[in-house]
Structure formats: C-alpha cells, structure tokens
Coordinates of C-alpha atoms and ligand atoms in Angstrom, one line a residue:
M766 CA 28.9 -30.5 12.1
K767 CA 31.1 -29.8 9.2
T768 CA 34.7 -28.6 8.9
Q769 CA 37.7 -28.8 6.5
V770 CA 40.1 -30.6 8.7
A771 CA 38.9 -32.7 11.7
I772 CA 41.7 -32.9 14.2
I773 CA 41.7 -35.8 16.7
G774 CA 43.7 -34.8 19.8
G775 CA 44.4 -31.4 21.4
G776 CA 48.0 -31.9 22.5
P777 CA 50.8 -29.9 21.0
S778 CA 50.5 -31.6 17.6
G779 CA 46.8 -31.0 17.2
L780 CA 46.8 -27.5 18.5
L781 CA 49.8 -26.3 16.4
L782 CA 48.4 -27.9 13.3
S783 CA 45.1 -26.2 13.9
Q784 CA 46.7 -22.9 14.5
M785 CA 48.8 -23.0 11.3
L786 CA 45.8 -24.1 9.2
N787 CA 43.5 -21.4 10.7
K788 CA 46.1 -18.7 10.0
A789 CA 45.9 -19.7 6.3
G790 CA 42.0 -19.6 6.4
V791 CA 41.5 -23.3 6.7
E792 CA 38.7 -24.4 9.1
T793 CA 39.3 -27.0 11.8
V794 CA 37.5 -28.6 14.7
I795 CA 39.6 -30.2 17.5
L796 CA 38.2 -33.3 19.4
E797 CA 40.1 -33.9 22.7
R798 CA 39.4 -36.7 25.1
A799 CA 40.6 -35.0 28.2
T800 CA 39.8 -31.8 30.0
R801 CA 41.9 -28.8 29.4
F802 CA 43.0 -28.9 33.0
H803 CA 44.3 -32.5 32.5
V804 CA 46.1 -31.6 29.2
L805 CA 47.8 -28.7 30.9
A806 CA 48.8 -30.7 34.0
R807 CA 51.1 -33.0 32.0
I808 CA 54.7 -32.2 32.6
R809 CA 56.9 -33.0 29.6
A810 CA 60.3 -32.1 28.2
G811 CA 61.4 -28.5 27.9
V812 CA 64.0 -28.1 25.1
L813 CA 62.9 -26.5 21.8
E814 CA 65.0 -26.8 18.7
A815 CA 65.8 -23.7 16.7
G816 CA 63.3 -24.8 14.0
T817 CA 60.6 -25.3 16.6
V818 CA 61.1 -21.8 17.8
E819 CA 60.7 -20.6 14.2
M820 CA 57.5 -22.5 13.8
L821 CA 56.1 -21.1 17.0
R822 CA 56.9 -17.6 15.8
A823 CA 55.2 -18.4 12.4
A824 CA 52.2 -19.7 14.3
G825 CA 52.0 -16.4 16.3
V826 CA 52.4 -18.1 19.6
A827 CA 56.0 -17.1 20.5
D828 CA 55.6 -13.9 22.7
R829 CA 55.7 -15.5 26.1
M830 CA 58.4 -18.0 25.0
E831 CA 60.6 -15.0 23.9
Q832 CA 60.1 -13.5 27.4
E833 CA 60.1 -16.4 29.7
G834 CA 62.1 -19.0 27.8
T835 CA 65.9 -19.2 28.1
P836 CA 68.2 -19.6 25.1
H837 CA 70.8 -22.2 25.9
S838 CA 74.0 -22.1 23.8
G839 CA 75.2 -25.5 25.0
C840 CA 74.9 -28.5 27.3
Y841 CA 77.1 -30.9 29.1
L842 CA 77.6 -34.7 28.8
T843 CA 79.5 -36.1 31.8
D844 CA 81.1 -39.3 32.7
D845 CA 81.8 -39.4 36.4
D846 CA 84.0 -36.3 36.8
L847 CA 84.7 -35.8 33.1
M848 CA 82.6 -32.9 31.7
V849 CA 82.3 -32.6 28.0
H850 CA 80.8 -29.2 26.9
I851 CA 78.8 -29.2 23.6
N852 CA 78.8 -25.6 22.5
F853 CA 75.8 -25.5 20.1
Q854 CA 76.3 -21.9 19.3
E855 CA 80.0 -22.3 18.3
L856 CA 79.5 -25.6 16.5
T857 CA 76.3 -24.8 14.7
G858 CA 75.6 -21.1 15.0
K859 CA 72.3 -21.8 16.8
P860 CA 71.1 -22.2 20.4
V861 CA 68.1 -24.2 21.7
M862 CA 65.3 -22.7 23.8
V863 CA 64.5 -24.0 27.2
Y864 CA 60.8 -23.5 27.6
G865 CA 58.4 -26.2 29.0
Q866 CA 56.1 -28.1 26.6
T867 CA 53.3 -27.4 29.1
E868 CA 53.8 -23.7 28.5
V869 CA 53.9 -24.2 24.7
T870 CA 50.5 -26.0 25.0
A871 CA 49.0 -23.3 27.2
D872 CA 50.1 -20.6 24.6
L873 CA 48.5 -22.6 21.8
F874 CA 45.2 -23.0 23.7
E875 CA 45.2 -19.3 24.2
A876 CA 45.9 -18.5 20.5
Q877 CA 43.3 -21.0 19.4
D878 CA 40.7 -19.5 21.7
A879 CA 41.4 -16.1 20.3
M880 CA 40.9 -17.6 16.8
G881 CA 37.5 -19.0 17.9
T882 CA 38.4 -22.5 16.9
P883 CA 36.0 -25.1 18.3
I884 CA 37.9 -27.3 20.7
L885 CA 35.6 -30.0 22.1
H886 CA 36.9 -31.4 25.3
E887 CA 35.9 -34.7 27.0
V888 CA 34.8 -36.3 23.8
S889 CA 34.6 -40.1 23.8
D890 CA 33.9 -42.9 21.4
V891 CA 35.8 -41.2 18.6
V892 CA 35.6 -43.3 15.4
I893 CA 37.0 -42.2 12.0
H894 CA 34.9 -43.4 9.1
N895 CA 35.6 -43.8 5.4
A896 CA 39.1 -42.3 5.6
D897 CA 40.0 -44.1 2.4
S898 CA 37.2 -42.3 0.5
S899 CA 36.8 -38.7 -0.7
A900 CA 34.3 -38.0 2.1
P901 CA 35.5 -39.1 5.5
H902 CA 33.6 -38.3 8.7
V903 CA 34.1 -38.7 12.4
T904 CA 31.6 -39.8 15.0
F905 CA 31.9 -39.2 18.7
T906 CA 30.1 -38.5 21.9
H907 CA 30.1 -35.1 23.5
K908 CA 28.2 -34.1 26.6
G909 CA 26.2 -37.3 26.4
T910 CA 25.1 -36.7 22.8
A911 CA 26.2 -38.7 19.7
K912 CA 27.7 -36.3 17.1
R913 CA 29.0 -36.5 13.5
L914 CA 31.7 -34.3 12.0
D915 CA 32.0 -34.3 8.2
C916 CA 35.3 -33.1 6.8
A917 CA 37.7 -33.2 3.8
Y918 CA 40.7 -34.5 5.8
V919 CA 41.3 -36.0 9.2
A920 CA 44.5 -35.3 11.2
G921 CA 45.3 -38.0 13.8
C922 CA 47.1 -36.1 16.5
D923 CA 45.9 -38.3 19.4
G924 CA 49.1 -39.6 20.8
F925 CA 50.5 -43.1 21.2
H926 CA 47.3 -44.5 22.8
G927 CA 44.9 -42.8 20.4
V928 CA 42.5 -44.3 17.9
S929 CA 43.8 -42.8 14.6
R930 CA 46.7 -45.1 14.0
Q931 CA 44.5 -48.1 14.8
T932 CA 42.0 -46.9 12.1
I933 CA 44.6 -47.8 9.4
P934 CA 44.0 -51.5 8.5
A935 CA 46.7 -53.6 10.1
A936 CA 47.8 -54.9 6.7
K937 CA 48.5 -51.3 5.5
R938 CA 50.8 -50.3 8.4
R939 CA 54.0 -51.5 9.9
A940 CA 55.5 -50.8 13.3
F941 CA 59.2 -50.7 14.4
E942 CA 59.8 -50.7 18.1
R943 CA 62.5 -50.9 20.7
V944 CA 61.5 -50.9 24.4
Y945 CA 64.4 -50.0 26.7
P946 CA 64.8 -52.0 30.0
F947 CA 64.6 -48.9 32.2
G948 CA 62.6 -45.8 32.9
W949 CA 63.2 -42.2 34.0
L950 CA 62.1 -41.1 37.4
G951 CA 61.6 -37.4 37.2
I952 CA 61.1 -34.7 39.8
L953 CA 60.3 -31.0 39.7
S954 CA 61.5 -28.9 42.6
R955 CA 61.6 -25.2 43.5
T956 CA 65.4 -25.1 43.7
K957 CA 68.1 -23.3 41.9
P958 CA 69.3 -25.6 38.9
A959 CA 72.5 -27.5 39.6
H960 CA 74.1 -25.8 36.6
E961 CA 73.1 -23.1 34.1
E962 CA 73.2 -25.6 31.3
L963 CA 71.6 -29.1 31.0
I964 CA 73.8 -32.0 32.2
Y965 CA 73.3 -35.5 30.7
A966 CA 75.3 -37.7 33.1
N967 CA 76.7 -41.2 32.5
S968 CA 78.1 -42.7 35.6
A969 CA 78.9 -46.0 37.3
N970 CA 75.6 -45.5 39.1
G971 CA 73.5 -45.1 36.0
F972 CA 72.2 -42.1 34.0
A973 CA 70.9 -38.8 35.3
L974 CA 69.8 -35.6 33.7
A975 CA 69.9 -32.2 35.4
S976 CA 67.5 -29.8 33.6
M977 CA 65.4 -26.8 34.5
R978 CA 62.4 -24.7 33.8
S979 CA 63.7 -21.4 35.2
D980 CA 66.3 -20.0 37.6
T981 CA 64.2 -21.2 40.5
L982 CA 62.6 -24.4 39.1
S983 CA 64.6 -27.5 38.5
R984 CA 63.7 -30.7 36.6
Y985 CA 65.9 -33.8 37.4
Y986 CA 65.8 -37.4 36.2
V987 CA 67.5 -40.6 37.2
Q988 CA 67.5 -43.9 35.5
V989 CA 65.4 -46.6 37.3
P990 CA 64.5 -50.2 36.7
L991 CA 61.0 -50.6 35.1
T992 CA 59.8 -52.5 38.2
D993 CA 60.3 -49.4 40.4
R994 CA 57.3 -47.4 41.5
V995 CA 57.1 -43.7 42.5
Q996 CA 56.3 -44.6 46.1
D997 CA 59.6 -46.5 46.3
W998 CA 61.4 -43.2 45.9
S999 CA 61.4 -40.8 48.8
D1000 CA 62.8 -37.3 48.0
A1001 CA 65.9 -38.2 50.1
R1002 CA 66.5 -41.3 48.1
F1003 CA 66.1 -39.4 44.8
W1004 CA 68.5 -36.7 45.8
G1005 CA 71.1 -39.3 47.0
K1006 CA 70.9 -41.2 43.7
L1007 CA 71.1 -38.0 41.6
R1008 CA 74.2 -36.9 43.6
S1009 CA 75.9 -40.2 43.0
C1010 CA 75.5 -39.8 39.2
L1011 CA 76.6 -36.2 38.8
P1012 CA 80.2 -34.9 38.8
G1013 CA 81.4 -34.5 42.4
D1014 CA 81.7 -30.7 42.6
I1015 CA 78.3 -30.2 41.0
A1016 CA 76.7 -32.8 43.3
A1017 CA 78.3 -31.2 46.4
D1018 CA 76.9 -27.7 45.5
M1019 CA 73.5 -28.8 44.3
E1020 CA 70.5 -27.2 46.1
T1021 CA 67.9 -29.8 47.1
G1022 CA 64.3 -29.4 48.4
P1023 CA 60.9 -31.0 48.4
S1024 CA 59.7 -32.4 45.1
I1025 CA 56.5 -30.8 43.7
E1026 CA 56.0 -33.5 41.1
K1027 CA 57.4 -37.0 40.8
S1028 CA 56.7 -39.6 38.1
I1029 CA 58.2 -42.5 36.2
A1030 CA 58.2 -42.8 32.4
P1031 CA 59.3 -45.8 30.5
L1032 CA 61.6 -45.3 27.5
R1033 CA 60.6 -46.5 24.1
S1034 CA 61.5 -45.9 20.4
F1035 CA 58.6 -46.5 18.1
V1036 CA 57.8 -45.7 14.5
N1037 CA 54.6 -46.5 12.6
E1038 CA 54.7 -46.4 8.8
P1039 CA 53.2 -44.9 6.7
L1040 CA 51.7 -41.6 8.1
R1041 CA 48.9 -41.6 5.7
W1042 CA 45.9 -43.7 4.8
G1043 CA 43.6 -42.1 2.2
R1044 CA 42.5 -38.8 3.8
L1045 CA 43.8 -39.6 7.3
F1046 CA 47.2 -38.2 8.3
L1047 CA 49.1 -39.2 11.5
V1048 CA 51.1 -36.6 13.4
G1049 CA 53.4 -36.6 16.4
D1050 CA 53.1 -39.2 19.2
A1051 CA 50.3 -40.9 17.3
T1052 CA 52.9 -42.3 14.9
H1053 CA 56.3 -42.1 16.7
I1054 CA 57.7 -42.2 20.1
V1055 CA 61.3 -41.3 21.0
P1056 CA 63.1 -41.9 24.3
P1057 CA 63.5 -38.5 26.0
T1058 CA 67.3 -38.6 26.0
G1059 CA 67.6 -36.3 22.9
A1060 CA 64.6 -34.1 23.8
K1061 CA 63.1 -34.8 20.4
G1062 CA 59.4 -35.7 21.2
L1063 CA 57.8 -32.3 20.8
N1064 CA 60.3 -31.2 18.2
L1065 CA 59.5 -34.1 15.9
A1066 CA 55.8 -33.4 16.3
V1067 CA 56.5 -29.8 15.2
S1068 CA 58.3 -31.0 12.0
D1069 CA 55.4 -33.3 11.1
V1070 CA 53.1 -30.3 11.5
Y1071 CA 55.5 -28.2 9.3
Y1072 CA 55.2 -30.7 6.5
L1073 CA 51.5 -31.4 6.9
H1074 CA 50.1 -27.9 7.3
S1075 CA 51.5 -26.6 4.0
A1076 CA 50.4 -29.9 2.3
L1077 CA 46.8 -29.5 3.5
I1078 CA 46.7 -25.8 2.6
D1079 CA 47.9 -26.6 -0.9
A1080 CA 45.3 -29.4 -1.3
L1081 CA 42.4 -27.4 0.1
T1082 CA 43.1 -24.0 -1.4
K1083 CA 44.8 -24.9 -4.8
G1084 CA 43.7 -28.5 -5.4
D1085 CA 47.4 -29.4 -5.4
E1086 CA 47.8 -32.8 -3.8
S1087 CA 51.6 -33.2 -4.3
G1088 CA 52.3 -32.2 -0.7
I1089 CA 49.9 -34.6 0.8
D1090 CA 51.2 -37.3 -1.4
A1091 CA 54.7 -36.6 -0.3
Y1092 CA 53.9 -36.0 3.4
S1093 CA 54.5 -39.5 4.8
E1094 CA 57.9 -39.9 3.0
R1095 CA 59.1 -36.5 3.9
A1096 CA 58.2 -36.7 7.5
L1097 CA 59.6 -40.2 7.9
T1098 CA 63.0 -39.2 6.5
R1099 CA 63.4 -36.8 9.3
I1100 CA 61.7 -39.0 11.9
W1101 CA 64.2 -41.8 11.3
K1102 CA 67.1 -39.5 11.7
A1103 CA 65.8 -38.2 15.1
M1104 CA 65.1 -41.9 16.0
R1105 CA 68.7 -42.7 15.3
F1106 CA 70.0 -39.8 17.4
S1107 CA 67.7 -40.5 20.4
W1108 CA 68.6 -44.2 20.3
Q1109 CA 72.3 -43.3 20.2
M1110 CA 72.1 -40.8 23.0
T1111 CA 70.1 -43.4 25.1
T1112 CA 72.6 -46.1 24.4
M1113 CA 75.6 -43.9 25.0
L1114 CA 74.4 -42.7 28.4
H1115 CA 72.5 -45.5 30.2
Q1116 CA 73.4 -48.7 32.0
F1117 CA 71.6 -51.7 30.6
E1118 CA 70.7 -54.4 33.1
G1119 CA 72.8 -57.5 32.7
E1120 CA 75.2 -55.8 30.3
D1121 CA 78.8 -57.0 30.2
S1122 CA 81.8 -55.0 31.4
F1123 CA 82.6 -54.1 27.7
A1124 CA 79.5 -52.0 27.4
A1125 CA 80.5 -49.5 30.1
Q1126 CA 83.9 -49.1 28.5
M1127 CA 82.2 -48.3 25.2
R1128 CA 80.2 -45.5 26.9
K1129 CA 83.4 -44.2 28.5
A1130 CA 85.3 -44.3 25.2
T1131 CA 82.5 -42.5 23.4
L1132 CA 82.5 -39.7 25.9
R1133 CA 86.3 -39.5 25.9
H1134 CA 86.2 -39.3 22.1
L1135 CA 83.6 -36.5 22.3
S1136 CA 85.8 -34.6 24.7
Q1137 CA 88.7 -34.7 22.3
S1138 CA 87.1 -34.4 18.9
E1139 CA 85.4 -31.3 17.7
T1140 CA 84.0 -33.2 14.7
A1141 CA 82.3 -35.6 17.1
R1142 CA 80.9 -32.7 19.2
R1143 CA 79.7 -31.0 16.0
E1144 CA 77.8 -34.1 14.9
L1145 CA 76.1 -34.3 18.2
A1146 CA 75.3 -30.5 18.3
E1147 CA 73.9 -30.6 14.8
N1148 CA 71.4 -33.3 15.8
Y1149 CA 70.6 -31.8 19.2
I1150 CA 69.7 -28.3 17.9
G1151 CA 67.6 -30.1 15.2
L1152 CA 68.2 -31.2 11.6
P1153 CA 66.7 -28.9 9.0
F1154 CA 63.0 -29.4 8.1
Ligands
APR2064 N1 40.1 -39.0 21.1 C1 40.4 -37.7 21.3 N2 41.6 -37.3 21.9 C2 42.4 -38.3 22.2 C3 42.2 -39.7 22.0 C4 40.9 -40.0 21.4 N3 40.6 -41.3 21.2 N4 43.2 -40.4 22.5 C5 44.1 -39.5 22.9 N5 43.7 -38.2 22.8 C6 44.3 -36.9 23.1 C7 45.1 -37.0 24.4 O1 44.2 -36.8 25.5 C8 46.1 -35.9 24.2 O2 45.7 -34.7 24.8 O3 45.3 -36.7 22.2 C9 46.3 -35.8 22.7 C10 47.7 -36.3 22.3 O4 48.6 -35.4 22.8 P1 50.1 -35.9 23.1 O5 50.2 -37.3 23.7 O6 50.8 -34.8 23.9 O7 50.8 -36.0 21.7 P2 51.2 -34.9 20.6 O8 50.3 -33.8 20.6 O9 51.6 -35.6 19.4 O10 52.5 -34.3 21.3 C11 53.8 -34.8 21.1 O11 54.0 -34.5 23.4 O12 53.6 -36.5 24.2 C12 54.6 -35.6 24.1 O13 56.7 -36.6 24.0 C13 55.6 -36.1 23.2 O14 56.7 -34.1 23.3 C14 55.9 -34.9 22.4 C15 54.6 -34.3 22.2
PHB2065 C1 63.3 -31.7 30.6 O1 63.7 -30.6 31.0 O2 62.3 -32.2 31.1 C2 64.1 -32.5 29.6 C3 65.2 -31.9 29.0 C4 66.0 -32.6 28.1 C5 65.6 -33.9 27.8 C6 64.6 -34.5 28.4 C7 63.8 -33.8 29.3 O3 66.4 -34.6 26.9

C-alpha cells in the first residue's frame, strides 16, 4: 500500500488531521489498533474551545455540534459556599461549546467514511521504519496478514501508550512530567445537571466537578486517592461525596440517580519534546497529557492538528518545508501555556495528601482573589476559552 500521510491512531487527533488533509486533496491511510466500537465507547471531556469549534467547522464536521451542543458563556469556581462566576462572554467576547468528545469522534468517523478514507481497524504490530529518511514506511498486521504502507510522512496520533513517540531514539527526545497524587472518579447519570453551567468546586472535602452532556445527562467527578478502585464507590457513596464538595444549596437541590458509567482516571501533566523526528510528527496525547481540570486535552490536540495540517499541505503540494520545520516549536509554545493553565487549575482546586494547613489557605485566598478581581477572572477566562492558535 502507498499513501501520502500514514496516520497512526484513529482517535480525535488522527481523524481530524486526516479530514483536514483529505479536504486539501492530500491522501491518508489511518491505522487504528482498536475496533470502532471501542473508540466510540470511551467517555472523555466535553468542553470545546472557540478555536476548536472553528476548526471543526473548517473540517466540515460541525453540523451536529451546532444542533446538539450547548454554548456556555461562563462557569463557576466555588469554595464551600463562595461561588465565583467566570463570565467568558463578558470577559473575552467568546463562549465555549459543551459537546462530548465521543460525539466529535463519531462525527469525524462519519465524515471520513463519506470521504472514502481507508481506516484500518484492529491493526497490530505497527512499526514505523526509516522516519529519519526521505522514504519512511510502516509495517503492521491486519486481519492476520503482514502489510506494508509506504508514505511521504507519518503522523503519530496514537495516544500516550502508542508506538510513535517510542520510535524517536531516546537520545533525541526529552520528557517533562508531573504525576498528581490523586485521580478523578467520574460518573455519567441520566439526571438534570446540578446547574446550567459547569462548577469546579474546591472544598474542605476535596475537589468535585459538576458537568453535563445535555439537559438530561450529567457528568460528575470527585477527587479520589490513587489507591481507590471503582468497586469501592457505590452510587450512594459517590453522591454523598459529591454533595459534600458542592455549595450547600446546589447540593440540596441536586437530582441524583443510578450511574450509567463510572471510572477512575489518574491525573498527569506530560510533555515530550520535540514533536518531530525526520518525517515523523507527533500529535495530541502521543506527545502531551494534561490533567482534565482545564478541559484542555482535546483542544490541545486540535491546535496541534491546526499547525500540522497546513504544514504538511505546504510540504506536499508546494514543496515548502518551512511549516514542517516550524511545527514542533509552534505547537510546543502553545502546549506549554496550556500545561501551565491546567497545572494551575489543578493546584488551585485539589487537596494534596499530606499537605500543610497553609496550602488550603492558599487555595481559599486564590478563589477569594478571583471573586474580587476582574483582572484575575479575565486571565482565567482567556485561558479557559483557549489561547489563539
Ligand atoms: N497502533 C495503532 N493505533 C494505536 C496504537 C498503535 N500502536 N496505540 C494506540 N492507538 C490508538 C488508540 O487505540 C486510540 O484510538 O490511537 C488512538 C489515540 O487516541 P487518543 O488516545 O484519544 O488520543 P488523541 O487522538 O491524541 O486525542 C486526544 O483524546 O485522549 C483524549 O484527553 C485526550 O482529549 C484528548 C484527546
Ligand atoms: C466533562 O464534562 O467531562 C469535563 C468538563 C470539564 C473538564 C473536564 C471534564 O474540565
């Protein structure tokens, strides 16, 4: 097989990159380890930055999002009963869009199918060869047969546990990492959301997030120790913990019900540098992970795709390599800013095991400052709605 850009991984990064390239007439083949059912069963965050919404429009995959997504003009940060409203619309002139990543992925699959792009599912043994030469190729197994895909470029969109990053020789890459000493226990429930906007809650009982997918579907999270397992958390225990973290009147009125999904995710900040080795380019979770506190995961993947798609188009259609030469640096500049924001939100809102009494006072003081300073709220809003690409 032969293509222009071999894309490893059919998550949101790989699918969006492929869609943008195909629209410009560049050929792609996507190699995905999992089944489509598996990819679409993963529940991930649900907040799209204004720039992400623009990219999805440019990719021609925004119709369902425009209909079923909900623009949010603000969110709340709370500290026990103190509620700080961050009015994105007033502070930045832009809202965010609440629309599940799972839906974004489904829309991308549909668009890619309509384009006729080959998406090979359940591939295994993916190996990237000669990425540092002018003629890379990828070998893999599909339906029991060993295959070879020749290409001009390889896009590593295969997530944190993929093979692409590991293909870069260890001496040519560097990792920066912070692992947080807690995870998020998340549930999905067919209940009316606790509030019409998202609530990021700091409290004496730890962090909680009240989010939603629609008027009838809620997504909630509470901070848990890394040693906890899902089976330790009955629905009743979850709702009790969540109530203890939210402002009293919101907790009192909150509708509860059976969970339809429950999972624990650890929190990590991770950046791999650089994002390029020869003709291999890393995109999305393959090269960075953010803790979910700022809802930056998918949005950062989209800005990587924004930089890379035009760079690859220039290289393939005009022989202009300036974009691909600049890709790593350009993407990293924005990645580090989102890293800073996600880390700051995480630190501002979570209890750290073994912390001293000073730490809790710092969180309280930060939230009080936010409640009184429009400048502080604007800074937060500007980052939350997404820094320019
Ligand atoms: N070969 C082929 N495919 C692979 C391999 C491999 N060796 N390893 C992983 N994959 C696939 C996974 O099955 C997955 O579908 O790569 C895909 C990577 O998708 P994601 O992990 O969703 O990463 P990405 O597309 O960069 O999306 C970033 O999704 O993970 C969230 O928080 C993240 O919101 C962010 C966004
Ligand atoms: C979610 O709705 O799943 C969600 C929203 C905002 C976040 C993280 C997750 O910061």
